[in-house]
XYZ file of N, CA and C in Angstrom:
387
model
N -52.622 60.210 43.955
C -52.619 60.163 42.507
C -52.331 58.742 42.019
N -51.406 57.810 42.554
C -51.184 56.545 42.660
C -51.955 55.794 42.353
N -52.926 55.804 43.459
C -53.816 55.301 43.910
C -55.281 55.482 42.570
N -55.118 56.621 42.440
C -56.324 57.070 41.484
C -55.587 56.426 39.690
N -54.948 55.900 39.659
C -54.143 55.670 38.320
C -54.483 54.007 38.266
N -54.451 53.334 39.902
C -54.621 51.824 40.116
C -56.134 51.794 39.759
N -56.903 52.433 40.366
C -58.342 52.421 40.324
C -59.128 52.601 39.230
N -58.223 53.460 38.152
C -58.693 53.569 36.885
C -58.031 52.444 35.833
N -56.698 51.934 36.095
C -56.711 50.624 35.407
C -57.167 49.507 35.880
N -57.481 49.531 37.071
C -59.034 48.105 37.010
C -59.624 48.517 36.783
N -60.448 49.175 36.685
C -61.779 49.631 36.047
C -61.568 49.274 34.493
N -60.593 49.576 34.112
C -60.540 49.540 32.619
C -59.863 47.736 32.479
N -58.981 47.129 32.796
C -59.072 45.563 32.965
C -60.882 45.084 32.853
N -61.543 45.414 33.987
C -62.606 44.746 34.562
C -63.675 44.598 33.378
N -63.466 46.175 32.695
C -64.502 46.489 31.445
C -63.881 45.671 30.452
N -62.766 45.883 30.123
C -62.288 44.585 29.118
C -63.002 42.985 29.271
N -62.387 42.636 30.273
C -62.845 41.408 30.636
C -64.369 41.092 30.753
N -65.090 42.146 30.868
C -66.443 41.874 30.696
C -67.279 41.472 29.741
N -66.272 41.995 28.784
C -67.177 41.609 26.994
C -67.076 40.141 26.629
N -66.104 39.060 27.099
C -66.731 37.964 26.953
C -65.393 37.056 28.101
N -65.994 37.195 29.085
C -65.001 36.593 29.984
C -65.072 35.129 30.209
N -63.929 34.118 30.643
C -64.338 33.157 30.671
C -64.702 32.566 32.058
N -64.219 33.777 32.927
C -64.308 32.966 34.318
C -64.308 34.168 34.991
N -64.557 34.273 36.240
C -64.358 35.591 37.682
C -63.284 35.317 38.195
N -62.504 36.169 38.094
C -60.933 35.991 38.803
C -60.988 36.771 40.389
N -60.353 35.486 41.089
C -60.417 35.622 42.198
C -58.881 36.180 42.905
N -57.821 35.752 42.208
C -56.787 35.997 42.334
C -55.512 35.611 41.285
N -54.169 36.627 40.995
C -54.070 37.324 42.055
C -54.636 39.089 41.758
N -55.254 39.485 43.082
C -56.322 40.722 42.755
C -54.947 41.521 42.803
N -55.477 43.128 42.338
C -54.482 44.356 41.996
C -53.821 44.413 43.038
N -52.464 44.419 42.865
C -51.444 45.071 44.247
C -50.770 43.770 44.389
N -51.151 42.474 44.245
C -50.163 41.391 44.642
C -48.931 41.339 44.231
N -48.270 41.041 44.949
C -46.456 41.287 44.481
C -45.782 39.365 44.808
N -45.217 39.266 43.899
C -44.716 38.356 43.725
C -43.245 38.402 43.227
N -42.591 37.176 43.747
C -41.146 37.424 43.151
C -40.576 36.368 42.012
N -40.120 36.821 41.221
C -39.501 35.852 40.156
C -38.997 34.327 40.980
N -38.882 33.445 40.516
C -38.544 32.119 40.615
C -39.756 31.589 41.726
N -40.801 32.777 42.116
C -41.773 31.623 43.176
C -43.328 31.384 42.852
N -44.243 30.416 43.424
C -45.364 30.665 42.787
C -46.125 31.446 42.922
N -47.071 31.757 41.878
C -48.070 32.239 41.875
C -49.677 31.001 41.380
N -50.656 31.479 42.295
C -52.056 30.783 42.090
C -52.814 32.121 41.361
N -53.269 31.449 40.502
C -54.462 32.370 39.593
C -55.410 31.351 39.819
N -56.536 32.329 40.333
C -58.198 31.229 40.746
C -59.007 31.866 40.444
N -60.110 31.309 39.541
C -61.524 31.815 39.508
C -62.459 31.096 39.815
N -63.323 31.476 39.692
C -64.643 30.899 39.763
C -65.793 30.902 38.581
N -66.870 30.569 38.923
C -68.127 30.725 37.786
C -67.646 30.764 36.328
N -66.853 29.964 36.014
C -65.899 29.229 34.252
C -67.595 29.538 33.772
N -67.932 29.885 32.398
C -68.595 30.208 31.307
C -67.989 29.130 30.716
N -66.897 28.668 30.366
C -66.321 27.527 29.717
C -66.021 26.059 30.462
N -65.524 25.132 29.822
C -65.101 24.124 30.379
C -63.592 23.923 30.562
N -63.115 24.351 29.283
C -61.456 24.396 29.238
C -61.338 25.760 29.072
N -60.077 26.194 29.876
C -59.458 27.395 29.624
C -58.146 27.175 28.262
N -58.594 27.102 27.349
C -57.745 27.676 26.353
C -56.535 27.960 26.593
N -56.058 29.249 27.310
C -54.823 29.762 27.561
C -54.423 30.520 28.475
N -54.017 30.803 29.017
C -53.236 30.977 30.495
C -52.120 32.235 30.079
N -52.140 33.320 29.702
C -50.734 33.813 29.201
C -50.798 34.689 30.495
N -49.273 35.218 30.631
C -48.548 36.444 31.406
C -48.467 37.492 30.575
N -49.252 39.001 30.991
C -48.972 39.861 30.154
C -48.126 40.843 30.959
N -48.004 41.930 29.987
C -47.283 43.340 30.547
C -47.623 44.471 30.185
N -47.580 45.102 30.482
C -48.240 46.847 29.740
C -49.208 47.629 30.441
N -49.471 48.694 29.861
C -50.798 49.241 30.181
C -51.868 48.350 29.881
N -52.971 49.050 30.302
C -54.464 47.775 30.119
C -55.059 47.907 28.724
N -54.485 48.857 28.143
C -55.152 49.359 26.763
C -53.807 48.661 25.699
N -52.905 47.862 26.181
C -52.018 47.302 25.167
C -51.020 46.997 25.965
N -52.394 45.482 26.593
C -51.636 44.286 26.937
C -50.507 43.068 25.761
N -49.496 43.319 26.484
C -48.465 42.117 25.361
C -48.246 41.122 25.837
N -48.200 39.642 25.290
C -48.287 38.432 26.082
C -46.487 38.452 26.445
N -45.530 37.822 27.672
C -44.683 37.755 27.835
C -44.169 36.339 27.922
N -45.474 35.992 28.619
C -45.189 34.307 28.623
C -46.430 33.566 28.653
N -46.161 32.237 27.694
C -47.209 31.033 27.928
C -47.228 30.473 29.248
N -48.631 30.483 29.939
C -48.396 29.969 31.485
C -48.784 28.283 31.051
N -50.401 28.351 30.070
C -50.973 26.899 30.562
C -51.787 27.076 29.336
N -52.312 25.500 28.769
C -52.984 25.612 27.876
C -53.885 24.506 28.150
N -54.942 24.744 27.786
C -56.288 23.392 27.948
C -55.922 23.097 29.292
N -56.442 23.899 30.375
C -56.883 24.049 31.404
C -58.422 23.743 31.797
N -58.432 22.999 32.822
C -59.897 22.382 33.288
C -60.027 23.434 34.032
N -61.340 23.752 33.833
C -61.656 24.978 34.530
C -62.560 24.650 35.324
N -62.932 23.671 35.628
C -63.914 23.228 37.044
C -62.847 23.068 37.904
N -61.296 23.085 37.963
C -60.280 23.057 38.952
C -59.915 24.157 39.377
N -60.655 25.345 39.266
C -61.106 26.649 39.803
C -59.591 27.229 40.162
N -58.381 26.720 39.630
C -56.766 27.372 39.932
C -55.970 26.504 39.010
N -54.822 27.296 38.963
C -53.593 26.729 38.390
C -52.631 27.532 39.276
N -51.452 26.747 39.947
C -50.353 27.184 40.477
C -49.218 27.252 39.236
N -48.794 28.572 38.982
C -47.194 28.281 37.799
C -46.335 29.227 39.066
N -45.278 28.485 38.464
C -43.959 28.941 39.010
C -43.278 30.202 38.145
N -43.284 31.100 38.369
C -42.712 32.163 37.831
C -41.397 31.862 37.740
N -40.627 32.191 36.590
C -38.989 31.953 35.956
C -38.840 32.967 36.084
N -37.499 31.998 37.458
C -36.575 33.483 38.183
C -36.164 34.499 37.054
N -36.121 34.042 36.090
C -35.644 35.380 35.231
C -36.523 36.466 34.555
N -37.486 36.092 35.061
C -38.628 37.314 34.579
C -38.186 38.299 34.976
N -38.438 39.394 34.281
C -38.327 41.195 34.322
C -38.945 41.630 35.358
N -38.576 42.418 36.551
C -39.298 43.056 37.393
C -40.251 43.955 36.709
N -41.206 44.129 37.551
C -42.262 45.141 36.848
C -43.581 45.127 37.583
N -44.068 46.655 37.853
C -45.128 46.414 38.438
C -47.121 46.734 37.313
N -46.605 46.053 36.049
C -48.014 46.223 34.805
C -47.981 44.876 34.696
N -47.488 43.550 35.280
C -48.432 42.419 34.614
C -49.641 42.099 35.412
N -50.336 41.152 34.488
C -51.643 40.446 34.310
C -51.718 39.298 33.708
N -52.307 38.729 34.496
C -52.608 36.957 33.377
C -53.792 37.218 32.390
N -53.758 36.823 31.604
C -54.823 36.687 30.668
C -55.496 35.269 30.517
N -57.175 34.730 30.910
C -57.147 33.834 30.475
C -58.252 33.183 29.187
N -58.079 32.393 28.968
C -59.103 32.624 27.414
C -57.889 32.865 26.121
N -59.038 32.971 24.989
C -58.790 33.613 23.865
C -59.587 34.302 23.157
N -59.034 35.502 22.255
C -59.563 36.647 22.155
C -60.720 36.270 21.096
N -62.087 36.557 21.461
C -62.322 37.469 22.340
C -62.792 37.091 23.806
N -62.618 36.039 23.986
C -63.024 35.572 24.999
C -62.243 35.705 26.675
N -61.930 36.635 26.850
C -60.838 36.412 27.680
C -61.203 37.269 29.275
N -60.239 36.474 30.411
C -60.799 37.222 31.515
C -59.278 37.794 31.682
N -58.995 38.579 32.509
C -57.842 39.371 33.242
C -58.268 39.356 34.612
N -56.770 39.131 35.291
C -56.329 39.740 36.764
C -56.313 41.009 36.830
N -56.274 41.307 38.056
C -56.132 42.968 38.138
C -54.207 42.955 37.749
N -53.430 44.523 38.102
C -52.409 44.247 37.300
C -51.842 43.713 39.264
N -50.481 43.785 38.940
C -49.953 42.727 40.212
C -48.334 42.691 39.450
N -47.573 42.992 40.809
C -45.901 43.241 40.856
C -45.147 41.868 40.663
N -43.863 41.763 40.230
C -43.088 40.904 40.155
C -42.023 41.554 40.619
N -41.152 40.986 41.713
C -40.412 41.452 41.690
C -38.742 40.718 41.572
N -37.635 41.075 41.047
C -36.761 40.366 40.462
C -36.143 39.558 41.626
N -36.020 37.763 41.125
C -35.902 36.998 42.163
C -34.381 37.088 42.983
N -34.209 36.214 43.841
C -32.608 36.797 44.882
C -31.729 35.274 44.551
N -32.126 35.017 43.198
C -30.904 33.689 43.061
C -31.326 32.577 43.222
N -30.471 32.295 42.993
C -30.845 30.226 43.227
C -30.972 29.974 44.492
N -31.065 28.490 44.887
C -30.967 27.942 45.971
C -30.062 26.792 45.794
N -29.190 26.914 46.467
C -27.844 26.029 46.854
C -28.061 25.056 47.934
N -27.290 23.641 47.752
C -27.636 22.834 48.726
C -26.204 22.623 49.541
N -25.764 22.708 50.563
C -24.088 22.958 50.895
C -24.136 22.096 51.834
N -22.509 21.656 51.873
C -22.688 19.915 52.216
C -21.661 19.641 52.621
N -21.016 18.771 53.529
C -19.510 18.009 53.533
C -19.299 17.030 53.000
N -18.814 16.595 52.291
C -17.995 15.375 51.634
C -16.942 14.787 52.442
N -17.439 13.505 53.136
C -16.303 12.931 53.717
C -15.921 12.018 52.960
N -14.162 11.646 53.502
C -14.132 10.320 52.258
C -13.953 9.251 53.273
């Protein structure tokens, strides 16, 4: 049933994104899991445009996507990726999607997990005097 719930929200992403997409998203495809504070690469291919406009992080169902975060703006899109670093403090959740474009122009990822990051990184040391 899972499975049949994933398959019907790409399908419904894919149809969205079809009505005026700006690019073929190559990654990251449905199911990728990622953790707060590390990167993520979003890549397409075949840009319809030259600049990508906007780069956002969404959340939700596919029928009422909400932007959560600005990733990138005026993006060269013959550089077929952008690496962002996800902020460790993002919300776990397994409904986001990047959005890229503007409406109506826009492509989507399939949806793809975050999961809540494990802290900082500490550098530990001796101090001699």
């Amino acid at each position: 049933m899972k499975s049949i719930f994933a398959a019907i929200a790409a399908l419904a992403i894919t149809a969205v994104s079809a009505q005026g997409a700006t690019a073929s998203i190559s990654s990251p495809l449905t199911g990728t899991v990622y953790t707060a504070g590390s990167d993520a690469t979003i890549a397409w291919y075949n840009p319809v445009v030259a600049t990508i406009s906007q780069i956002n992080l969404l959340k939700g169902p596919a029928s009422a996507l909400v932007p959560v975060a600005s990733v990138a703006t005026n993006v060269d899109a013959s550089l077929g990726q952008y690496v962002w670093t996800i902020p460790a403090g993002t919300a776990a959740g397994n409904d986001y999607a990047f959005g890229l474009g503007s409406n109506p122009n826009v492509s989507y990822t399939g949806f793809f997990t975050i999961n809540a990051g494990t802290g900082g990184k500490f550098l530990i040391g001796l101090i001699r005097n």
